[in-house]
PDB file of C-alpha atoms in Angstrom:
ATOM      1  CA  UNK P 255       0.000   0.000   0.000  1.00  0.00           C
ATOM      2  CA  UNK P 256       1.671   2.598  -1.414  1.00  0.00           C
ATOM      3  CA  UNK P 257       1.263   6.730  -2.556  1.00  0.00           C
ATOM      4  CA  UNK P 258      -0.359   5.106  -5.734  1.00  0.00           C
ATOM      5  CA  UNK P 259      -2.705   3.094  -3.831  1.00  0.00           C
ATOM      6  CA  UNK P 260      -3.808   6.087  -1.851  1.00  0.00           C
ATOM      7  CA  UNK P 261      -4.361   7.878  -4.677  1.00  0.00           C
ATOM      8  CA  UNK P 262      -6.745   5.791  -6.150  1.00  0.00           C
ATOM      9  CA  UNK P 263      -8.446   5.775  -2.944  1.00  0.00           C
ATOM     10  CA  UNK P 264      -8.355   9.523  -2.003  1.00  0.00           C
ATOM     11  CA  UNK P 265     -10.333   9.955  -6.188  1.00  0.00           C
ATOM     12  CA  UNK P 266     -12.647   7.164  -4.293  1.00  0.00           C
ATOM     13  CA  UNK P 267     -13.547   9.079  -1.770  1.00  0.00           C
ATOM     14  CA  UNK P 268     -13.509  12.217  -2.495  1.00  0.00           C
ATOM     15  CA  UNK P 269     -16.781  14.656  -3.236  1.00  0.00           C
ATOM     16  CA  UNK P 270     -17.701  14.754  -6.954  1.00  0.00           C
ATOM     17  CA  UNK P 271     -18.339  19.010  -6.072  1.00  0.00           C
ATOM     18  CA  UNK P 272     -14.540  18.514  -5.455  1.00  0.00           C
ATOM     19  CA  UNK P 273     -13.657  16.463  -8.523  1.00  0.00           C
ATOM     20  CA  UNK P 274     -15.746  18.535 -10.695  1.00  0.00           C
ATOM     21  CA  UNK P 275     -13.084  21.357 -10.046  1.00  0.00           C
ATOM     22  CA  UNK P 276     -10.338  19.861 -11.561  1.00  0.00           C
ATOM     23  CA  UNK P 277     -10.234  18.964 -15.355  1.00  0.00           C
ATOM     24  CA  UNK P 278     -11.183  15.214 -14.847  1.00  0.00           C
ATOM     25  CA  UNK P 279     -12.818  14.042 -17.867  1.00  0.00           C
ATOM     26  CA  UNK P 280     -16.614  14.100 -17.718  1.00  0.00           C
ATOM     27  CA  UNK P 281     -17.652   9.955 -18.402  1.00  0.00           C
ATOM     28  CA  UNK P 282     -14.941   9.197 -15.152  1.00  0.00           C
ATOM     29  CA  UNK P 283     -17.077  12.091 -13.632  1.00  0.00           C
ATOM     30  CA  UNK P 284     -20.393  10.507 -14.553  1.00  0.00           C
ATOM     31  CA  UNK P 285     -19.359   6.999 -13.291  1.00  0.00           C
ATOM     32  CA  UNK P 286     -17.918   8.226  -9.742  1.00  0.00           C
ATOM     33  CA  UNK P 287     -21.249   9.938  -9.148  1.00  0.00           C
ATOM     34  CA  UNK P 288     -23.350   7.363 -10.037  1.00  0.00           C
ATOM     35  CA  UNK P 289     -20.821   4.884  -8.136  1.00  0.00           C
ATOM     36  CA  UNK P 290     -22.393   5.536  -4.449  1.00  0.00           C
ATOM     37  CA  UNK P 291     -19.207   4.364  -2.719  1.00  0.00           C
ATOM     38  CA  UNK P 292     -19.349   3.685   0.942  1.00  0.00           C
ATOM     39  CA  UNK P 293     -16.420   1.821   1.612  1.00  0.00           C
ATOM     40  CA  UNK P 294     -12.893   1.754   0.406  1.00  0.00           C
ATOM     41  CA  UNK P 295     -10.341  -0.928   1.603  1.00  0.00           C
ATOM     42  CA  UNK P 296      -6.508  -0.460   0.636  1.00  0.00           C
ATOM     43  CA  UNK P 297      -4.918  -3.905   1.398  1.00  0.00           C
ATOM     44  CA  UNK P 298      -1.261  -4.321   1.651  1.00  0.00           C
ATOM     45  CA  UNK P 299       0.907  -7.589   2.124  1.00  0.00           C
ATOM     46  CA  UNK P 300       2.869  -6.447   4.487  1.00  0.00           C
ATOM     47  CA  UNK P 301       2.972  -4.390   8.045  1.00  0.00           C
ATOM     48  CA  UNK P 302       1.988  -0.849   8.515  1.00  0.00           C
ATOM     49  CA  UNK P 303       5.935  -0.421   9.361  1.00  0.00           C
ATOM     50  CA  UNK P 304       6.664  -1.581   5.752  1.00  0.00           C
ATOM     51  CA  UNK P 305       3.775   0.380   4.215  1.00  0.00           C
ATOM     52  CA  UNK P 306       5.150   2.877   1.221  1.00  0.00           C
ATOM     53  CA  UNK P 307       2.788   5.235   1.657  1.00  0.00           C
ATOM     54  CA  UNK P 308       4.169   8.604   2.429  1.00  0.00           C
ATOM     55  CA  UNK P 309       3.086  10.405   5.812  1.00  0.00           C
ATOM     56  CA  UNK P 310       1.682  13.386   4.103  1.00  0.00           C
ATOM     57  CA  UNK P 311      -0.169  11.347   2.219  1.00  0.00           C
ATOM     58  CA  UNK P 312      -1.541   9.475   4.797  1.00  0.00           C
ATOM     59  CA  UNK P 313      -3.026  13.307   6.892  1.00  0.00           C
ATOM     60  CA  UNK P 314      -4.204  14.262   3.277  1.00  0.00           C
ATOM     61  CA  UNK P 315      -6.546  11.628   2.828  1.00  0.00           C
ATOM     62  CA  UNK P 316      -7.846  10.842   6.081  1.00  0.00           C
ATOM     63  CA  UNK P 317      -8.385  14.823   5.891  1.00  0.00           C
ATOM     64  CA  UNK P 318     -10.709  14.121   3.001  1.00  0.00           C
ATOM     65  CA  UNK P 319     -14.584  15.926   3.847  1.00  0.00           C
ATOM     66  CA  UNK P 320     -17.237  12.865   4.586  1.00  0.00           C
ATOM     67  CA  UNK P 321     -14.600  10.098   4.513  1.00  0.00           C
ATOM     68  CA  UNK P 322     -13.597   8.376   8.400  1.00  0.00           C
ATOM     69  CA  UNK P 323     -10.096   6.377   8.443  1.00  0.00           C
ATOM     70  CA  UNK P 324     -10.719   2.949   9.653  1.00  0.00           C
ATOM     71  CA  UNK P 325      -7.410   0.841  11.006  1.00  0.00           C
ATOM     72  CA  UNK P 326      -7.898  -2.182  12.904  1.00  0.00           C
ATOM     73  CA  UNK P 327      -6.188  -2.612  16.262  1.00  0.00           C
ATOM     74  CA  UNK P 328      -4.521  -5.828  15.475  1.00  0.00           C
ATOM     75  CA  UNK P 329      -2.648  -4.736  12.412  1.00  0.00           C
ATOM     76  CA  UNK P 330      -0.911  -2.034  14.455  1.00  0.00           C
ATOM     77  CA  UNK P 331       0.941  -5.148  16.792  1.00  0.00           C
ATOM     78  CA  UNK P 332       4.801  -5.074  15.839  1.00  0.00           C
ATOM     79  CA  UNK P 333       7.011  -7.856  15.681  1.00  0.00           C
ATOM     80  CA  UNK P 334      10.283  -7.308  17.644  1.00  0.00           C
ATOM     81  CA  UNK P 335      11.682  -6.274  14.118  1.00  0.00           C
ATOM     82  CA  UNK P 336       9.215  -4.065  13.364  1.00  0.00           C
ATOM     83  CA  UNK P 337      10.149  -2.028  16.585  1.00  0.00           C
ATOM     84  CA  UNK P 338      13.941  -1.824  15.785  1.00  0.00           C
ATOM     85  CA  UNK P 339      12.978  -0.595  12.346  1.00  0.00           C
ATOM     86  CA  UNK P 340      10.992   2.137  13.753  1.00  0.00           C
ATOM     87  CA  UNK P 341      13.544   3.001  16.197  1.00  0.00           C
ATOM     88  CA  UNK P 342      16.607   2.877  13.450  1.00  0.00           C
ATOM     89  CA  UNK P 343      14.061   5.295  11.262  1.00  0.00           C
ATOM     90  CA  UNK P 344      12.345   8.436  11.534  1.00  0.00           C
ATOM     91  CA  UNK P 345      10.403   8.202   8.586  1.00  0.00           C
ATOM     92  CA  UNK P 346       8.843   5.168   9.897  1.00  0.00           C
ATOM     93  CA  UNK P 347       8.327   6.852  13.071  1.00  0.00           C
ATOM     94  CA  UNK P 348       6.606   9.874  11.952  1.00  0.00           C
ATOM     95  CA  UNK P 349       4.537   7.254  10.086  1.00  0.00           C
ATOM     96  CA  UNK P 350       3.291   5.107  12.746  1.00  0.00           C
ATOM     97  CA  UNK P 351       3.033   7.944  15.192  1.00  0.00           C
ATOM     98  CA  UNK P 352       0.819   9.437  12.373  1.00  0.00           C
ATOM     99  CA  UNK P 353      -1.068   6.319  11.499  1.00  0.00           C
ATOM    100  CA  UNK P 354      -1.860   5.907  15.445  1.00  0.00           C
ATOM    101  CA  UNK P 355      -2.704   9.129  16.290  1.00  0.00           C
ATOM    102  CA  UNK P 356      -5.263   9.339  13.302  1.00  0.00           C
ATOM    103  CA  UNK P 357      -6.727   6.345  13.895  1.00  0.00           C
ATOM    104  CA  UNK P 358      -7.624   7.755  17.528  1.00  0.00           C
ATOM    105  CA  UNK P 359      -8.845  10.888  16.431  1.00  0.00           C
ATOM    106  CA  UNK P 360     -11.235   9.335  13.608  1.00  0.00           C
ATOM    107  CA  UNK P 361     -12.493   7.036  16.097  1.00  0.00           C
ATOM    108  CA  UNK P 362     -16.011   9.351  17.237  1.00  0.00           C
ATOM    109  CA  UNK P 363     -16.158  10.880  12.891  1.00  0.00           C
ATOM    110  CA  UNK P 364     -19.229  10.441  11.957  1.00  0.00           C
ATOM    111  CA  UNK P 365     -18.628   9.804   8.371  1.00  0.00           C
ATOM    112  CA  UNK P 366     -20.806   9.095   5.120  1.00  0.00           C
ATOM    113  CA  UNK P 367     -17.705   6.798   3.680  1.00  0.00           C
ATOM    114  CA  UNK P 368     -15.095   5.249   5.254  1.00  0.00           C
ATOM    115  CA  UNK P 369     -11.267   4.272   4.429  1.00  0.00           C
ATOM    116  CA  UNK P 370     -10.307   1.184   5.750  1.00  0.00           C
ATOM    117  CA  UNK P 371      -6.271   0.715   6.093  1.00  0.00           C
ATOM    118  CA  UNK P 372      -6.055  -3.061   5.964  1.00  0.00           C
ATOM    119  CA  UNK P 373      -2.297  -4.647   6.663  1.00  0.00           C
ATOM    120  CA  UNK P 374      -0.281  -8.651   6.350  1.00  0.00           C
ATOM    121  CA  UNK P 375      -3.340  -9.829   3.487  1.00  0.00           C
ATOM    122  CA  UNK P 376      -2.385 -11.060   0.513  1.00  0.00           C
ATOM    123  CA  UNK P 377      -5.069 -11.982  -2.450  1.00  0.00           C
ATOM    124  CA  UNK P 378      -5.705 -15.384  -3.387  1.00  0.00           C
ATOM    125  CA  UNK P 379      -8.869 -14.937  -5.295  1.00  0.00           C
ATOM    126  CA  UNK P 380     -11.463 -12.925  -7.140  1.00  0.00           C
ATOM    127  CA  UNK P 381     -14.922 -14.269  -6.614  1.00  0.00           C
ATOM    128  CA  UNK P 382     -17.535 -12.479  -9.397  1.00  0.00           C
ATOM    129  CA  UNK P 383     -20.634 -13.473 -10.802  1.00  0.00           C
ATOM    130  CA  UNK P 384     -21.477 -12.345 -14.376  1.00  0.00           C
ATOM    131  CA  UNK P 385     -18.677 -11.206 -15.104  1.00  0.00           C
ATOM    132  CA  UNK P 386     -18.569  -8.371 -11.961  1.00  0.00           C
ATOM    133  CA  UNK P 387     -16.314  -8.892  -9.010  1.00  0.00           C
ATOM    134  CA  UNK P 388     -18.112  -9.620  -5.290  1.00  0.00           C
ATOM    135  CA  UNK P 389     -15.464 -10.398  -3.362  1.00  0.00           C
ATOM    136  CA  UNK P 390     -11.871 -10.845  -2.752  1.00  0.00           C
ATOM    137  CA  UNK P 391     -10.452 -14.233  -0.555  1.00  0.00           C
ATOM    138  CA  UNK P 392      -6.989 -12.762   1.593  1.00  0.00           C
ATOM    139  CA  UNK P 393      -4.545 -15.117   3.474  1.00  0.00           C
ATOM    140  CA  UNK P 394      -3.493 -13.714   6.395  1.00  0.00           C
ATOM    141  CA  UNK P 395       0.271 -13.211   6.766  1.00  0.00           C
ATOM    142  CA  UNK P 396       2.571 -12.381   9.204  1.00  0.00           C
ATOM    143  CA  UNK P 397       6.639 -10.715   9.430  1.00  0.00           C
ATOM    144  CA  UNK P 398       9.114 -13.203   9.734  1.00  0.00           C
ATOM    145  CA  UNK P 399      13.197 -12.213   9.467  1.00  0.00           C
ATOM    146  CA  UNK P 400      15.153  -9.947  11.076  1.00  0.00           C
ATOM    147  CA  UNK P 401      14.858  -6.104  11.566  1.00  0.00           C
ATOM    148  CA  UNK P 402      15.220  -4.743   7.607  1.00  0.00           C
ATOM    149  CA  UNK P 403      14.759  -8.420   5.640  1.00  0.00           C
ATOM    150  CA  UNK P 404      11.601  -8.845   6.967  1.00  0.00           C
ATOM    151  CA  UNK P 405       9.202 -11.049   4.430  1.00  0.00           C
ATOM    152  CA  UNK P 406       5.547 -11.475   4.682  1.00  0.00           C
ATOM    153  CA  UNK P 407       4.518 -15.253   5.203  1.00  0.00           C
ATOM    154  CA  UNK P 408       1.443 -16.776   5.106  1.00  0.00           C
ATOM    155  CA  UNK P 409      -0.220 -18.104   8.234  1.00  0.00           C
ATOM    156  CA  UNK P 410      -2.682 -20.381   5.758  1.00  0.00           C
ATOM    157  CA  UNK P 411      -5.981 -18.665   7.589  1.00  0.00           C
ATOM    158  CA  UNK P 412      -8.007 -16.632   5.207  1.00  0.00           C
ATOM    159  CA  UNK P 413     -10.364 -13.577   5.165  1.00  0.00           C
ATOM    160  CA  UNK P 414     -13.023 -12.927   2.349  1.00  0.00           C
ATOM    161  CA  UNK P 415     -14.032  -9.197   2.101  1.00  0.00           C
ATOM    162  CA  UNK P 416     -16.792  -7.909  -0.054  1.00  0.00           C
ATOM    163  CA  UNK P 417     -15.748  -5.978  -2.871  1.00  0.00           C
ATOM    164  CA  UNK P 418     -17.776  -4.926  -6.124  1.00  0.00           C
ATOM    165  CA  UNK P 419     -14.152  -2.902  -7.765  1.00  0.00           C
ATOM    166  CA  UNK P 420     -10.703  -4.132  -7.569  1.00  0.00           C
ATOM    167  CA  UNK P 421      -7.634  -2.155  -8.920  1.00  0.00           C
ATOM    168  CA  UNK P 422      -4.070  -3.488  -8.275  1.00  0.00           C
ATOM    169  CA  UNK P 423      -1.535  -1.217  -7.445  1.00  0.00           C
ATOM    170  CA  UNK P 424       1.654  -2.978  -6.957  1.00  0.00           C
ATOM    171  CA  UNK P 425       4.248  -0.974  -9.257  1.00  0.00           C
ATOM    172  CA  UNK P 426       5.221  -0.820 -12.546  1.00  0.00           C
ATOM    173  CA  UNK P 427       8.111  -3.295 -14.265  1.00  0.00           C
ATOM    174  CA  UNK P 428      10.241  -1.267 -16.688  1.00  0.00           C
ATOM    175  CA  UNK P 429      11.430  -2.883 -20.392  1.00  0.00           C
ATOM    176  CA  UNK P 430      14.546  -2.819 -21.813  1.00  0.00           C
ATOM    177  CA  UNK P 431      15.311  -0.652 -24.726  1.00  0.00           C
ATOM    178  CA  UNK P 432      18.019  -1.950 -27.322  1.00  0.00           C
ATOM    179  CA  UNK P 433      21.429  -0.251 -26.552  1.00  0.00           C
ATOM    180  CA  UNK P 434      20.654   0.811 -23.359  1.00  0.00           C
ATOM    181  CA  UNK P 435      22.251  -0.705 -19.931  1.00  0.00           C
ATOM    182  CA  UNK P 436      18.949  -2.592 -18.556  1.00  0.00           C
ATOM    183  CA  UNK P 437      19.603  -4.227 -14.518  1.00  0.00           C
ATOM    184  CA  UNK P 438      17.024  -7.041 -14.926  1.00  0.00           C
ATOM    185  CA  UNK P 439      17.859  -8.401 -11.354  1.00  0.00           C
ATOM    186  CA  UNK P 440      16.285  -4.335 -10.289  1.00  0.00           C
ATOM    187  CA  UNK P 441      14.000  -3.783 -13.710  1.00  0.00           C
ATOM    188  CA  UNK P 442      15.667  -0.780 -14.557  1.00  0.00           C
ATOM    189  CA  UNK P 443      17.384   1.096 -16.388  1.00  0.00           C
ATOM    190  CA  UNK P 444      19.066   4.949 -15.883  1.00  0.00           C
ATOM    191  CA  UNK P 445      17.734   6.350 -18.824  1.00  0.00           C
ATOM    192  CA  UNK P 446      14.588   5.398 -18.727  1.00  0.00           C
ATOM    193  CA  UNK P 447      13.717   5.744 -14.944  1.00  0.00           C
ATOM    194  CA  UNK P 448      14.070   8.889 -15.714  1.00  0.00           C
ATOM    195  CA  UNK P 449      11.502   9.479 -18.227  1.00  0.00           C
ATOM    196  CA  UNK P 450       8.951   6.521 -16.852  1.00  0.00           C
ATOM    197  CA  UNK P 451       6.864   9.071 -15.365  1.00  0.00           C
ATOM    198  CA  UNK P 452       6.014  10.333 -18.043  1.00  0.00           C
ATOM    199  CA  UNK P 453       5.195   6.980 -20.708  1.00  0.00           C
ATOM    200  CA  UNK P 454       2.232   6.976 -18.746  1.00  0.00           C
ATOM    201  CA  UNK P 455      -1.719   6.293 -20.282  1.00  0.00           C
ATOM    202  CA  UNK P 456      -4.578   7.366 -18.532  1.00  0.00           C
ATOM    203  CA  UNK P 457      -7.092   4.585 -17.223  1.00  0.00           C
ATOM    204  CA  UNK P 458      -9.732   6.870 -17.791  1.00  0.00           C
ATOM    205  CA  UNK P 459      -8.716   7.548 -21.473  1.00  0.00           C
ATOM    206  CA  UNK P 460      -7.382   5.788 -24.671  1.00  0.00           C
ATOM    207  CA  UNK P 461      -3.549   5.185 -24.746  1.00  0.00           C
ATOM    208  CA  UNK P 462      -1.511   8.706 -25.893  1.00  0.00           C
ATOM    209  CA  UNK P 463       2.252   8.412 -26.652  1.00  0.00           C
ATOM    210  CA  UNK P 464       5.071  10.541 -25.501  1.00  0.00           C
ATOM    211  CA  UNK P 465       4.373  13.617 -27.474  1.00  0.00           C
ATOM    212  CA  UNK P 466       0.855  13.552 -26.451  1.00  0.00           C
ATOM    213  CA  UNK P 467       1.222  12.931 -22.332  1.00  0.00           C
ATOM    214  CA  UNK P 468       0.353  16.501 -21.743  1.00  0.00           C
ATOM    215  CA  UNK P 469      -2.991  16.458 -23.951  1.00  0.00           C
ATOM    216  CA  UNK P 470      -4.006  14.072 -21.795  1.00  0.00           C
ATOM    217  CA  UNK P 471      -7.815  14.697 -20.189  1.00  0.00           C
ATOM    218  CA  UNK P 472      -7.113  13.716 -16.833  1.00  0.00           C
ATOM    219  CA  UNK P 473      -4.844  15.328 -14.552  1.00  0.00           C
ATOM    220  CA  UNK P 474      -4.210  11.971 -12.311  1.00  0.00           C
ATOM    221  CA  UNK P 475      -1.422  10.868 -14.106  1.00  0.00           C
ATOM    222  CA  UNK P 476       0.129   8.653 -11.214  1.00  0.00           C
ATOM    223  CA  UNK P 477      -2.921   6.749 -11.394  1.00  0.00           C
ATOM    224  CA  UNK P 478      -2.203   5.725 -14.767  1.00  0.00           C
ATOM    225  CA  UNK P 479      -0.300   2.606 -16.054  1.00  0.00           C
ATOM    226  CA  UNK P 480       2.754   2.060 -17.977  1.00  0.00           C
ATOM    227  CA  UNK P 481       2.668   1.559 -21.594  1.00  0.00           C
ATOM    228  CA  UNK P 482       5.820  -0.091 -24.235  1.00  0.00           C
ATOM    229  CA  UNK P 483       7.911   2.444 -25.133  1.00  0.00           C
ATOM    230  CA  UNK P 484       6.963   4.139 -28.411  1.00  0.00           C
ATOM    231  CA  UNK P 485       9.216   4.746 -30.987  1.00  0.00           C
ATOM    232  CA  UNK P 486       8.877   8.779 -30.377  1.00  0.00           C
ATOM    233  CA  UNK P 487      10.229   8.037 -26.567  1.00  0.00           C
ATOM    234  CA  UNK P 488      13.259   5.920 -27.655  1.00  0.00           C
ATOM    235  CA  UNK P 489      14.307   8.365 -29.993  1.00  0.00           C
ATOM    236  CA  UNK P 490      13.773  10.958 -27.176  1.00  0.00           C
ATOM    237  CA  UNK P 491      16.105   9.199 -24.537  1.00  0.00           C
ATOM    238  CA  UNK P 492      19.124   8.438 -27.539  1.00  0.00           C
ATOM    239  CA  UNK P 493      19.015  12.362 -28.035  1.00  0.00           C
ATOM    240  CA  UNK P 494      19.243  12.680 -24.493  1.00  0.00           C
ATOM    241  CA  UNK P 495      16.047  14.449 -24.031  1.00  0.00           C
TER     242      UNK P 495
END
């Protein structure tokens, strides 16, 4: 559960009066305010401690009008680990102390939708009917490994929560591009971490390429996804632009 995630969750949540502001294409407009959204879960493999989600981030959204921040007490335990991590870092400090001072104060919000920050689940299945999604089936997992190699492992008990929408945000994998030095062990290149920002399309629009990115309707671009390289972007990053 990273910035990404919360992203997609914060354009969840947030009032259409609010959206309508900004220069958010008018069918994703349309579909949010017909959506009648309630409840939004962002699920993440791993601990709160490990979560990627920036701490700003994390006041901004639970600062969202009409929308109450939901954590449950028993993701918030911390392995030994997870406390020497916190202690080494104080990102992760400012995080948790954050994350548990938030949850406190939303606890009396009386709230028309709520965010639900949901930690150590990993998906194992997508149940649907017709063709729609109903729920998703989580294992339950728990930190093993010592303070900074910590791994998420399964503890083979599940959890099935309802869901009618399910977007995955778990990063992006880069390709190579001939004649460029490509680290497939990190997925990666120099070059063209640079520019991935930017070889984005918008999930809320039809593909555009390079040259196009700015004519792009919606202004969320780090919601979008990664597209191939075109070959207007390769010859881009061999003039070094």
């Amino acid at each position: 559960n990273g910035n990404v995630a919360i992203d997609v969750a914060r354009m969840l949540q947030k009032p259409i009066a609010e959206l309508e502001k900004t220069d958010m294409t008018e069918h994703a407009l349309e579909k949010l305010s017909k959506a009648n959204i309630k409840d939004v879960y962002v699920v993440g493999r791993r601990g709160p401690v490990q979560a990627a989600y920036a701490t700003a981030e994390l006041r901004e959204i639970a600062a969202v009008d009409g929308t109450k921040l939901v954590v449950n007490e028993s993701d918030l335990t911390l392995t030994e680990a997870d406390k020497v991590e916190v202690e080494k870092s104080r990102a992760m400090r400012r995080k948790m102390e954050a994350l548990i001072k938030l949850k406190d104060d939303q606890k009396g919000k009386n709230a028309e939708k709520r965010l639900h920050l949901r930690y150590l689940l990993s998906p194992e299945e997508v149940k649907g009917e017709e063709g729609k999604a109903r729920s998703i089936v989580f294992v339950k997992n728990r930190m093993e490994g010592p303070a900074g190699k910590q791994s998420a492992v399964s503890t083979g008990e599940v959890e099935e929560i309802g869901a009618d929408v399910v977007f995955r945000s778990i990063g992006y994998k880069s390709t190579s591009i001939p004649g460029l030095h490509f680290d497939s062990r990190q997925y990666s290149s120099t070059p063209l971490h640079r520019f991935a920002p930017f070889s984005l399309h918008c999930v809320f629009s039809y593909p555009y390429p390079y040259s196009h990115v700015h004519s792009c309707p919606c202004p969320y671009l780090h919601l979008c996804s990664y597209h191939t390289p075109t070959h207007t972007e390769e010859t881009m990053l061999q003039d070094g632009r």
